[in-house]
């Protein structure tokens, strides 16, 4: 089931043309260009940012790694120097171990400390007693050096001086069995080594030992406090990142990590220091400072993106306006066209691109629709005024050919329909006139038939009266016959009377025979009338169905009357025969009077049969009389119906004339009046004016 498509009303508000707002094609085109430029720019900026970020991060990590490795080697060399110094001291001839410290030994040790740059130098015997009277046998450096190892300790609190120091120890003459020599070194010695680490403004270095304790740091307080981030993280979770990094350092793993430390994001590179007891050096700097070049490049790129987008927006406006403005004006014209405006001017743009094609096509479309509407309106106005002689003669193209074909087909069909309707009305009018004439003739014939039936009814009544008299007569004869046997002796005297009576019976029988012939003639005429009535009823069609039924009943009644008349005729013939026999017998009575007594009984039976036949004849005549009465009633009814049919026929003829008058104002193509009018006036004045314009030929440069 097709859905109805409702055209917008002329006053309806639609987001078209100047009122399109956010849905404007100009706005869409500008937004599309700007969006495309933005997407390309952002995509380029994102890819470029990722590449720059990766390069900056790689450079940062490489820089940190290089600094870490450089300072690692520097510290390693410094440690080797310190170890070389302590080993040189342990092999000096001035080093000797004894349970007591002589003044000369103290001087020699002081001289060696000054020469090698140590705070002090102390020797101990193999039992751990030092030259200054300190027992160091539980110290780790004593145990290491006793085993023949040159050792550097972590910062520790000196019991002798009460300061944080570092111990460098070595076995005397390379053999720990003779004791060890160790030097005290200020704990800031290594810190001074890494103070020169320069990695931006925030860069610094630090060293941790195998336990994670800070051995060197630019902030000497961390060294003096023996700071250990692993232990600190157990009570302060903010140092958890630093603690994990330190654990990797003391595990001897090199690497670079980014950690949160005291509210700053730091990038730390670390590496184990060779020839140490699990020491590791780290170089740290703020990530933001190391990535400063990346951030500057991102800022510059964003600035360029903004400038590019502004330029792209300006270009989008300048590109979209020449393309979209004509389209918007043509959309406004299409909006007017959708509201039924075919007379406003169509904006023209002469160009060899799609805009020019659209403008020319729109102008051609509006002109074509205007011509088609004018043609259709002219034809429909003629139809409204009853003029069905107008057709569309202009040449249409494409789908509009169907419109022309449909309208011309409608006009042709209307001409055919009204022509047939006019012919049908004429035939109805003629038929009504014929029916009216036939009904009048039928009414007249039915009236005459009613009069004839009345006369027939009177004749039958007379016959019935005579038949009754015959019955009485026959009864009297029967009584006479019964008395014949008794009055045989009086037969001679009554023979004359009997002859006379028999003569009267013969005359009456002849009269009854004549009446029977009259009845048969009446039945024959009634049958003819019934046949004529049936014929007229068939002509009358639907209105004559009642007449047909009445005619059939009259025909049946005529048949019955004919049969009864035949029976009556037979009985009368039989009666006449008996009367003739009676006359013969009367003439022979004189001669055969003696044998009359024997035949009296037979004569009585014969008279009884005559009486019975006469009685039946009376009954039959009564039935005929009853039937004729019904026929008379039917004939009268038929007369009334015929008069009503005549009146209805006249009314039908009047209605047919009214219908002819109703459509007499309609002009059809085959009317002579319209033909004369077509000769004097053009059938379709607008045909020449409404010829469709030729479609413009536009060359597409594409």
XYZ file of C-alpha atoms in Angstrom:
702
model
C 0.000 0.000 0.000
C 1.567 3.218 -1.141
C 2.156 5.987 1.337
C 0.901 9.524 0.610
C 3.578 12.169 0.297
C 2.331 15.562 1.472
C 3.887 18.602 -0.149
C 4.832 21.407 2.237
C 2.362 24.241 2.504
C 3.462 27.620 1.158
C 3.746 29.103 4.644
C 5.651 26.278 6.254
C 9.040 27.032 7.788
C 11.867 24.806 6.651
C 15.609 25.070 7.243
C 16.351 25.849 3.595
C 18.257 28.662 1.924
C 19.000 31.657 4.108
C 17.344 30.007 7.084
C 19.436 26.843 6.970
C 21.660 27.895 9.870
C 23.904 25.076 11.001
C 22.739 22.889 8.111
C 23.995 25.363 5.466
C 26.073 23.719 2.743
C 28.384 26.712 2.916
C 28.892 26.162 6.619
C 29.341 22.431 6.051
C 31.908 23.010 3.303
C 33.824 25.513 5.419
C 33.698 23.217 8.434
C 34.744 20.255 6.265
C 37.753 22.117 4.861
C 38.685 23.403 8.308
C 38.159 19.964 9.828
C 40.250 18.315 7.108
C 43.006 20.868 7.629
C 42.768 20.381 11.386
C 42.891 16.599 11.092
C 45.870 16.711 8.718
C 47.630 19.259 10.909
C 46.918 17.370 14.116
C 47.940 14.107 12.495
C 51.164 15.662 11.242
C 51.739 17.384 14.586
C 51.033 14.182 16.517
C 53.378 12.100 14.362
C 55.997 14.828 14.490
C 55.551 15.148 18.262
C 55.964 11.423 18.710
C 59.100 11.429 16.585
C 60.527 14.511 18.339
C 59.574 13.063 21.721
C 61.287 9.783 20.939
C 64.372 11.611 19.686
C 64.403 13.916 22.721
C 63.922 10.999 25.090
C 66.600 8.976 23.345
C 68.936 11.964 23.441
C 68.137 12.487 27.115
C 68.782 8.849 27.944
C 71.925 8.848 25.830
C 73.131 11.994 27.574
C 72.449 10.551 30.999
C 74.011 7.250 30.036
C 77.126 8.964 28.740
C 77.413 11.110 31.881
C 76.836 8.088 34.074
C 79.489 6.059 32.305
C 81.923 9.004 32.300
C 81.568 9.719 35.999
C 81.557 6.018 36.741
C 84.973 5.729 35.122
C 86.089 8.862 36.929
C 85.075 7.472 40.323
C 86.534 4.101 39.426
C 89.857 5.786 38.592
C 89.746 7.776 41.817
C 89.116 4.601 43.813
C 91.957 2.845 42.021
C 94.212 5.793 42.856
C 93.186 5.611 46.486
C 93.754 1.856 46.490
C 97.112 2.315 44.792
C 98.061 4.875 47.393
C 97.118 2.632 50.311
C 98.880 -0.308 48.713
C 101.979 1.829 48.185
C 101.823 2.865 51.804
C 101.492 -0.756 52.924
C 104.727 -1.560 51.130
C 106.650 1.427 52.432
C 109.586 0.540 54.606
C 108.497 2.955 57.188
C 105.407 0.876 57.919
C 105.977 -1.565 60.694
C 103.633 -3.124 63.125
C 104.201 -3.343 66.872
C 102.072 -3.492 69.928
C 103.051 -0.032 70.872
C 103.356 3.104 68.825
C 106.669 4.857 68.997
C 107.066 8.536 68.404
C 109.011 7.822 65.239
C 106.179 5.646 63.870
C 103.664 8.369 64.538
C 105.869 10.829 62.726
C 106.356 8.463 59.827
C 102.620 7.772 59.589
C 101.813 11.446 59.727
C 104.429 12.080 57.043
C 102.908 9.361 54.820
C 99.375 10.748 55.368
C 100.550 14.155 54.325
C 102.364 12.788 51.285
C 99.429 10.718 50.026
C 96.690 13.162 51.020
C 94.942 11.155 53.743
C 93.658 12.543 56.996
C 95.650 9.978 58.948
C 97.303 6.624 58.550
C 97.155 3.885 61.175
C 98.705 0.430 61.335
C 97.507 -2.557 63.285
C 99.051 -5.809 64.255
C 97.618 -9.112 63.170
C 95.426 -9.153 66.310
C 93.669 -5.928 65.462
C 95.348 -3.541 67.836
C 96.171 -0.289 66.117
C 99.076 2.028 66.651
C 96.756 4.509 68.357
C 95.459 1.831 70.746
C 92.152 0.964 69.083
C 90.873 -2.587 68.739
C 89.604 -3.091 65.175
C 89.506 -6.825 64.982
C 85.669 -6.722 64.543
C 85.788 -4.163 61.801
C 84.976 -5.326 58.312
C 87.940 -3.583 56.697
C 90.324 -5.361 59.125
C 88.831 -8.708 58.255
C 88.967 -8.024 54.501
C 92.553 -6.753 54.535
C 93.713 -9.578 56.829
C 92.635 -11.847 54.008
C 94.909 -9.945 51.641
C 92.273 -7.580 50.093
C 92.545 -3.854 49.566
C 89.261 -2.468 50.862
C 87.337 0.788 50.928
C 84.635 1.059 53.582
C 81.355 2.876 53.604
C 81.104 6.110 55.554
C 81.250 5.423 59.265
C 81.562 7.312 62.472
C 85.133 7.342 63.693
C 85.399 6.435 67.373
C 88.744 8.174 67.558
C 87.770 11.486 65.933
C 83.961 11.386 66.233
C 83.583 12.372 62.534
C 82.176 10.592 59.463
C 85.042 9.071 57.619
C 85.863 6.399 55.067
C 88.531 3.768 55.636
C 90.978 2.501 52.992
C 92.862 -0.582 54.187
C 95.486 -2.896 52.747
C 97.618 -5.771 54.148
C 101.163 -4.829 55.118
C 103.580 -5.988 52.388
C 100.622 -7.717 50.699
C 100.400 -10.257 53.503
C 97.756 -9.875 56.142
C 99.721 -12.004 58.578
C 101.883 -9.035 59.404
C 98.956 -6.745 60.044
C 97.248 -4.101 58.023
C 97.589 -0.435 57.303
C 94.549 1.791 56.841
C 94.007 5.416 56.116
C 91.225 7.658 57.235
C 89.630 9.740 54.475
C 87.029 12.450 54.932
C 83.642 11.178 53.751
C 83.192 14.236 51.530
C 86.132 13.186 49.358
C 83.941 11.205 46.990
C 81.234 13.851 47.143
C 83.774 16.374 45.927
C 84.514 14.042 43.033
C 80.952 14.099 41.801
C 80.240 17.739 42.564
C 81.484 18.553 39.105
C 78.708 16.481 37.478
C 76.918 18.992 35.247
C 73.704 17.831 33.592
C 71.645 20.939 33.241
C 70.943 23.159 36.216
C 69.310 20.422 38.266
C 71.648 17.526 37.486
C 73.684 15.872 40.244
C 75.428 12.594 41.021
C 75.381 10.222 43.971
C 76.983 6.950 45.043
C 75.471 4.158 47.147
C 77.228 1.175 48.691
C 76.113 -2.416 48.672
C 73.503 -1.754 51.413
C 71.985 1.245 49.657
C 73.542 3.789 51.966
C 74.495 7.043 50.263
C 78.290 7.194 50.049
C 78.563 10.417 48.028
C 76.035 13.143 47.253
C 76.122 16.813 46.385
C 74.222 17.353 49.615
C 76.802 16.224 52.169
C 74.139 15.987 54.881
C 72.753 12.886 53.161
C 76.192 11.294 53.518
C 76.657 12.397 57.097
C 73.224 11.067 58.010
C 74.015 7.767 56.262
C 70.791 8.107 54.239
C 69.384 4.824 52.953
C 66.318 5.190 50.677
C 65.408 1.528 51.071
C 65.011 1.969 54.810
C 63.382 5.373 54.423
C 60.739 3.967 52.036
C 59.587 1.583 54.750
C 58.243 4.550 56.714
C 57.608 7.027 53.881
C 55.879 5.647 50.756
C 56.781 8.732 48.728
C 60.327 7.279 48.420
C 59.097 3.948 47.044
C 60.195 4.751 43.455
C 63.642 5.810 44.711
C 63.906 2.711 46.882
C 63.130 0.401 43.938
C 65.766 2.151 41.862
C 68.367 1.843 44.653
C 67.589 -1.881 44.935
C 68.399 -2.241 41.219
C 71.622 -0.284 41.808
C 72.855 -2.460 44.655
C 71.959 -5.512 42.615
C 74.636 -4.419 40.176
C 72.212 -3.599 37.319
C 72.883 -0.674 34.992
C 69.889 1.262 33.660
C 67.895 4.457 33.263
C 64.661 5.090 35.153
C 62.117 7.854 35.554
C 61.045 8.327 39.171
C 59.050 10.703 41.338
C 61.350 12.113 43.997
C 60.319 14.828 46.421
C 57.562 16.118 44.102
C 59.730 16.215 40.990
C 59.974 13.923 37.993
C 63.600 12.789 37.746
C 65.369 10.756 35.134
C 68.175 8.724 36.714
C 70.929 6.790 35.017
C 72.953 4.361 37.141
C 75.731 1.805 36.790
C 77.820 -0.379 39.137
C 81.350 0.856 39.990
C 83.940 -1.808 39.185
C 86.559 -2.844 41.747
C 84.282 -1.910 44.641
C 82.321 -3.886 47.160
C 78.913 -3.427 45.466
C 79.074 0.353 45.010
C 76.965 2.009 42.314
C 76.925 5.528 40.912
C 73.849 7.408 39.747
C 73.354 10.582 37.739
C 69.954 12.328 38.157
C 68.321 15.381 36.555
C 64.826 16.801 36.266
C 63.028 15.341 33.269
C 61.415 18.671 32.423
C 64.807 20.313 32.149
C 66.204 17.524 30.015
C 63.098 17.635 27.760
C 63.051 21.420 27.554
C 64.039 21.363 23.891
C 61.146 19.013 23.170
C 58.678 21.271 24.933
C 59.967 24.288 23.037
C 59.607 22.432 19.736
C 56.066 21.372 20.709
C 55.161 24.965 21.531
C 56.551 26.180 18.219
C 54.713 23.412 16.373
C 51.420 24.290 18.121
C 51.961 27.909 17.187
C 52.496 26.908 13.564
C 49.383 24.682 13.718
C 47.240 27.552 14.992
C 48.586 29.878 12.281
C 48.012 27.172 9.658
C 44.440 26.568 10.861
C 43.668 30.279 10.718
C 45.029 30.406 7.183
C 43.059 27.243 6.291
C 39.853 28.779 7.711
C 40.366 31.954 5.674
C 41.045 29.877 2.579
C 37.948 27.727 3.274
C 35.794 30.852 3.451
C 37.307 32.248 0.243
C 36.966 28.895 -1.544
C 33.478 28.020 -0.280
C 31.784 31.362 -0.909
C 32.077 31.454 -4.755
C 30.918 27.837 -4.913
C 28.181 27.841 -2.290
C 26.611 31.297 -2.685
C 25.129 30.457 -6.137
C 23.963 27.108 -4.784
C 22.288 28.830 -1.823
C 20.441 31.232 -4.144
C 19.311 28.340 -6.326
C 18.213 26.450 -3.207
C 16.141 29.504 -2.230
C 14.565 29.393 -5.707
C 13.883 25.671 -5.298
C 12.219 26.454 -1.954
C 9.898 28.864 -3.771
C 9.338 26.202 -6.428
C 8.411 23.649 -3.735
C 5.810 26.156 -2.490
C 4.301 26.413 -5.988
C 6.028 29.604 -7.215
C 6.643 29.231 -10.962
C 6.916 32.933 -11.836
C 9.864 34.268 -9.778
C 13.101 34.776 -11.637
C 15.689 32.001 -11.608
C 19.241 33.137 -10.699
C 21.537 32.745 -13.686
C 25.220 31.857 -13.435
C 27.006 31.582 -16.750
C 29.952 29.240 -16.378
C 31.190 26.037 -17.897
C 31.274 24.125 -14.626
C 28.639 22.340 -12.544
C 27.278 25.632 -11.128
C 26.443 26.832 -14.632
C 24.909 23.468 -15.462
C 22.795 23.574 -12.284
C 21.620 27.139 -13.014
C 20.669 26.346 -16.619
C 18.953 23.107 -15.615
C 16.972 24.881 -12.879
C 15.868 27.596 -15.290
C 14.818 24.992 -17.854
C 12.990 22.975 -15.180
C 11.012 26.000 -13.907
C 10.148 27.082 -17.468
C 9.056 23.535 -18.364
C 6.932 23.176 -15.235
C 5.342 26.577 -15.886
C 4.435 25.526 -19.442
C 3.109 22.162 -18.260
C 1.004 23.773 -15.507
C -0.390 26.318 -17.995
C -1.334 23.516 -20.429
C -2.921 21.422 -17.704
C -4.787 24.401 -16.215
C -6.211 25.382 -19.609
C -7.512 21.868 -20.255
C -8.934 21.452 -16.729
C -10.598 24.878 -16.846
C -12.317 23.768 -20.064
C -13.422 20.527 -18.340
C -14.807 22.562 -15.432
C -16.877 24.613 -17.897
C -18.099 21.556 -19.791
C -15.755 21.898 -22.756
C -14.335 18.438 -23.443
C -12.839 19.360 -26.809
C -9.498 20.731 -25.515
C -6.336 18.566 -25.498
C -2.614 19.112 -24.879
C -0.759 19.544 -28.159
C 2.670 20.658 -26.870
C 5.658 18.333 -27.108
C 6.680 16.980 -23.706
C 9.819 15.070 -22.848
C 10.750 12.109 -20.651
C 8.326 11.391 -17.797
C 6.104 14.377 -18.652
C 4.956 12.473 -21.744
C 2.983 10.239 -19.366
C 1.226 13.335 -17.934
C 0.254 14.504 -21.413
C -0.901 11.004 -22.383
C -2.936 10.646 -19.166
C -4.723 14.018 -19.507
C -5.487 13.489 -23.196
C -6.636 9.948 -22.345
C -8.949 11.341 -19.638
C -10.475 13.803 -22.140
C -10.927 10.995 -24.682
C -12.487 8.706 -22.069
C -14.828 11.472 -20.883
C -15.900 12.081 -24.478
C -16.587 8.361 -24.886
C -18.426 8.108 -21.552
C -20.646 11.167 -22.087
C -21.252 10.201 -25.722
C -22.392 6.752 -24.675
C -24.383 8.328 -21.852
C -26.117 10.654 -24.299
C -26.929 7.749 -26.650
C -28.243 5.698 -23.726
C -30.481 8.583 -22.630
C -31.872 8.911 -26.157
C -32.575 5.177 -26.268
C -34.194 5.328 -22.817
C -36.347 8.256 -23.960
C -37.463 6.427 -27.115
C -38.133 3.238 -25.144
C -40.097 5.171 -22.567
C -42.260 6.653 -25.338
C -42.875 3.181 -26.779
C -43.702 1.760 -23.344
C -46.072 4.638 -22.698
C -47.884 4.052 -26.024
C -48.061 0.292 -25.401
C -49.317 0.806 -21.882
C -52.074 3.100 -23.145
C -53.097 0.540 -25.776
C -52.999 -2.190 -23.124
C -55.165 -0.108 -20.797
C -57.668 0.501 -23.603
C -57.747 -3.200 -24.609
C -58.048 -4.295 -20.999
C -61.047 -1.983 -20.516
C -62.767 -3.463 -23.556
C -61.907 -6.953 -22.315
C -63.488 -6.160 -18.963
C -66.718 -5.099 -20.725
C -66.719 -8.323 -22.774
C -66.196 -10.398 -19.654
C -69.132 -8.612 -18.021
C -71.336 -9.514 -20.989
C -70.036 -13.091 -20.874
C -70.788 -13.257 -17.174
C -74.387 -12.166 -17.855
C -74.770 -14.840 -20.559
C -73.446 -17.523 -18.232
C -75.904 -16.436 -15.580
C -78.727 -16.854 -18.083
C -77.427 -20.321 -19.038
C -77.280 -21.239 -15.373
C -80.901 -20.194 -14.958
C -81.966 -22.396 -17.862
C -79.904 -25.276 -16.555
C -81.681 -25.043 -13.250
C -84.971 -25.114 -15.056
C -83.767 -28.216 -16.918
C -83.041 -29.905 -13.629
C -86.537 -29.142 -12.424
C -87.976 -30.346 -15.711
C -85.971 -33.545 -15.619
C -87.149 -34.137 -12.062
C -90.734 -33.699 -13.175
C -90.183 -36.098 -16.083
C -88.704 -38.553 -13.643
C -91.800 -38.319 -11.524
C -93.867 -38.808 -14.623
C -91.874 -41.862 -15.555
C -92.414 -43.268 -12.092
C -96.093 -42.762 -12.453
C -96.058 -44.237 -15.933
C -96.255 -47.728 -14.602
C -99.177 -46.778 -12.416
C -100.898 -44.787 -15.034
C -100.293 -46.952 -18.031
C -103.947 -47.156 -18.447
C -103.918 -43.426 -18.720
C -101.005 -43.552 -21.230
C -103.084 -42.955 -24.260
C -104.541 -39.830 -22.805
C -101.138 -38.546 -21.805
C -99.144 -39.580 -24.838
C -99.854 -36.227 -26.421
C -98.640 -34.438 -23.350
C -95.487 -36.558 -23.346
C -94.804 -35.736 -27.002
C -95.214 -32.071 -26.228
C -92.911 -32.348 -23.191
C -90.351 -34.214 -25.235
C -90.501 -31.544 -27.906
C -89.825 -28.886 -25.258
C -86.935 -30.953 -23.932
C -85.504 -31.138 -27.457
C -85.808 -27.374 -27.883
C -84.162 -26.816 -24.481
C -81.357 -29.186 -25.406
C -80.737 -27.279 -28.620
C -80.628 -24.020 -26.676
C -78.202 -25.582 -24.160
C -76.062 -26.766 -27.090
C -76.001 -23.200 -28.469
C -75.040 -21.876 -25.002
C -72.223 -24.435 -24.800
C -70.908 -23.205 -28.149
C -71.031 -19.652 -26.806
C -69.049 -20.792 -23.743
C -66.469 -22.459 -25.987
C -66.184 -19.261 -28.024
C -65.719 -17.282 -24.795
C -63.005 -19.716 -23.671
C -61.302 -19.384 -27.083
C -61.422 -15.563 -26.953
C -60.201 -15.594 -23.309
C -57.266 -17.770 -24.341
C -56.473 -15.319 -27.152
C -56.682 -12.393 -24.697
C -54.378 -14.233 -22.282
C -51.875 -14.816 -25.071
C -51.973 -11.130 -26.080
C -51.545 -10.102 -22.424
C -48.494 -12.366 -22.115
C -46.984 -10.832 -25.247
C -47.564 -7.292 -23.938
C -46.159 -8.291 -20.545
C -43.006 -9.581 -22.230
C -42.668 -6.281 -24.059
C -43.135 -4.376 -20.831
C -40.115 -6.158 -19.341
C -39.708 -5.841 -15.570
C -42.963 -3.877 -15.201
C -44.963 -6.578 -17.023
C -44.127 -9.508 -14.772
C -47.475 -9.134 -12.950
C -49.339 -9.082 -16.280
C -47.632 -12.322 -17.292
C -48.855 -14.067 -14.132
C -52.426 -12.807 -14.652
C -52.353 -13.851 -18.325
C -51.227 -17.338 -17.344
C -54.098 -17.665 -14.826
C -56.607 -16.448 -17.430
C -55.261 -18.984 -19.916
C -55.688 -21.798 -17.351
C -59.229 -20.630 -16.603
C -60.058 -20.597 -20.337
C -58.808 -24.175 -20.641
C -60.995 -25.257 -17.722
C -64.028 -23.461 -19.207
C -63.389 -25.146 -22.555
C -63.190 -28.557 -20.884
C -66.403 -27.928 -18.911
C -68.155 -26.755 -22.098
C -67.034 -29.946 -23.843
C -68.428 -32.082 -21.059
C -71.651 -30.088 -21.109
C -71.863 -30.530 -24.875
C -71.426 -34.278 -24.465
C -74.170 -34.402 -21.855
C -76.481 -32.316 -24.017
C -75.787 -34.542 -26.980
C -76.631 -37.515 -24.820
C -79.815 -35.761 -23.617
C -80.852 -34.975 -27.199
C -80.388 -38.604 -28.105
C -82.564 -39.656 -25.208
C -85.196 -37.063 -26.183
C -85.252 -38.395 -29.714
C -85.629 -41.895 -28.340
C -88.486 -40.621 -26.141
C -90.232 -39.164 -29.149
C -89.876 -42.441 -31.010
C -91.146 -44.314 -28.018
C -94.085 -41.897 -27.731
C -95.018 -42.541 -31.310
C -94.732 -46.257 -30.761
C -96.431 -46.144 -27.374
C -99.784 -46.866 -28.836
C -98.416 -49.890 -30.588
C -96.235 -51.138 -27.765
C -98.239 -49.929 -24.820
C -98.437 -53.419 -23.550
C -94.627 -53.665 -23.396
C -94.281 -50.240 -21.802
C -94.752 -51.579 -18.320
C -91.721 -53.810 -18.674
C -89.581 -50.925 -19.900
C -90.901 -48.405 -17.390
C -88.147 -49.239 -14.960
C -85.460 -48.769 -17.641
C -87.008 -45.454 -18.636
C -86.965 -44.367 -14.990
C -83.251 -45.164 -14.738
C -82.541 -43.245 -17.954
C -84.414 -40.208 -16.660
C -82.451 -40.452 -13.423
C -79.218 -40.282 -15.446
C -80.565 -37.266 -17.312
C -81.392 -35.612 -14.010
C -77.909 -36.345 -12.660
C -76.252 -34.999 -15.835
C -78.380 -31.882 -15.685
C -77.389 -31.394 -12.035
C -73.696 -31.734 -12.973
C -74.219 -29.294 -15.827
C -75.634 -26.798 -13.346
C -72.573 -27.239 -11.115
C -70.236 -26.788 -14.071
C -72.049 -23.649 -15.154
C -71.738 -22.320 -11.586
C -68.001 -22.994 -11.651
C -67.764 -21.230 -15.028
C -69.681 -18.339 -13.541
C -67.245 -18.221 -10.570
C -64.242 -18.344 -12.938
C -65.637 -15.596 -15.091
C -66.143 -13.504 -11.977
C -62.453 -13.976 -11.114
C -61.459 -13.213 -14.724
C -63.521 -10.046 -14.544
C -61.721 -9.036 -11.319
C -58.328 -9.792 -12.849
C -59.173 -7.901 -16.011
C -60.200 -4.873 -13.959
C -56.965 -5.120 -11.997
C -55.028 -5.360 -15.263
C -56.792 -2.276 -16.522
C -55.776 -0.352 -13.397
C -52.200 -1.646 -13.635
C -52.038 -0.715 -17.309
C -53.106 2.810 -16.441
C -50.431 3.009 -13.716
C -47.852 1.600 -16.161
C -48.838 4.233 -18.663
C -48.388 6.944 -16.024
C -44.979 5.482 -14.995
C -43.892 5.386 -18.643
C -44.773 9.014 -19.031
C -42.792 9.837 -15.858
C -39.818 7.808 -17.206
C -39.955 9.752 -20.459
C -39.990 12.995 -18.473
C -36.938 11.905 -16.405
C -35.084 10.904 -19.583
C -35.774 14.373 -20.993
C -34.512 15.899 -17.740
C -31.263 13.889 -18.026
C -30.842 15.065 -21.602
C -31.299 18.651 -20.430
C -28.715 18.117 -17.637
C -25.895 17.121 -20.035
C -26.944 19.310 -22.928
C -24.368 21.930 -21.835
C -21.420 19.530 -22.247
C -19.526 19.951 -25.502
C -17.978 16.844 -27.037
C -15.555 16.446 -29.864
C -18.175 14.992 -32.235
C -20.683 17.809 -31.677
C -21.355 19.868 -34.743
C -21.531 22.992 -32.623
C -18.040 22.460 -31.257
C -16.771 21.747 -34.778
C -18.098 25.101 -35.974
C -16.535 26.738 -32.945
C -13.197 25.098 -33.658
C -13.336 26.514 -37.196
C -14.033 30.047 -35.966
C -11.775 29.994 -32.871
C -8.547 28.055 -32.040
C -9.297 25.072 -29.834
C -6.258 25.641 -27.693
C -5.026 29.221 -27.743
C -2.275 28.527 -25.212
C -0.691 25.771 -27.278
C 1.631 28.115 -29.144
C 2.553 30.042 -26.018
C 3.157 26.983 -23.847
C 5.519 25.143 -26.163
C 8.293 23.832 -23.932
C 11.636 25.648 -24.228
C 14.579 23.793 -25.578
C 16.975 22.516 -22.925
C 20.213 24.526 -22.852
C 23.269 22.791 -24.241
C 26.108 23.091 -21.722
C 29.614 21.959 -22.427
C 31.210 20.297 -19.389
C 34.884 21.110 -19.267
C 35.411 18.094 -17.093
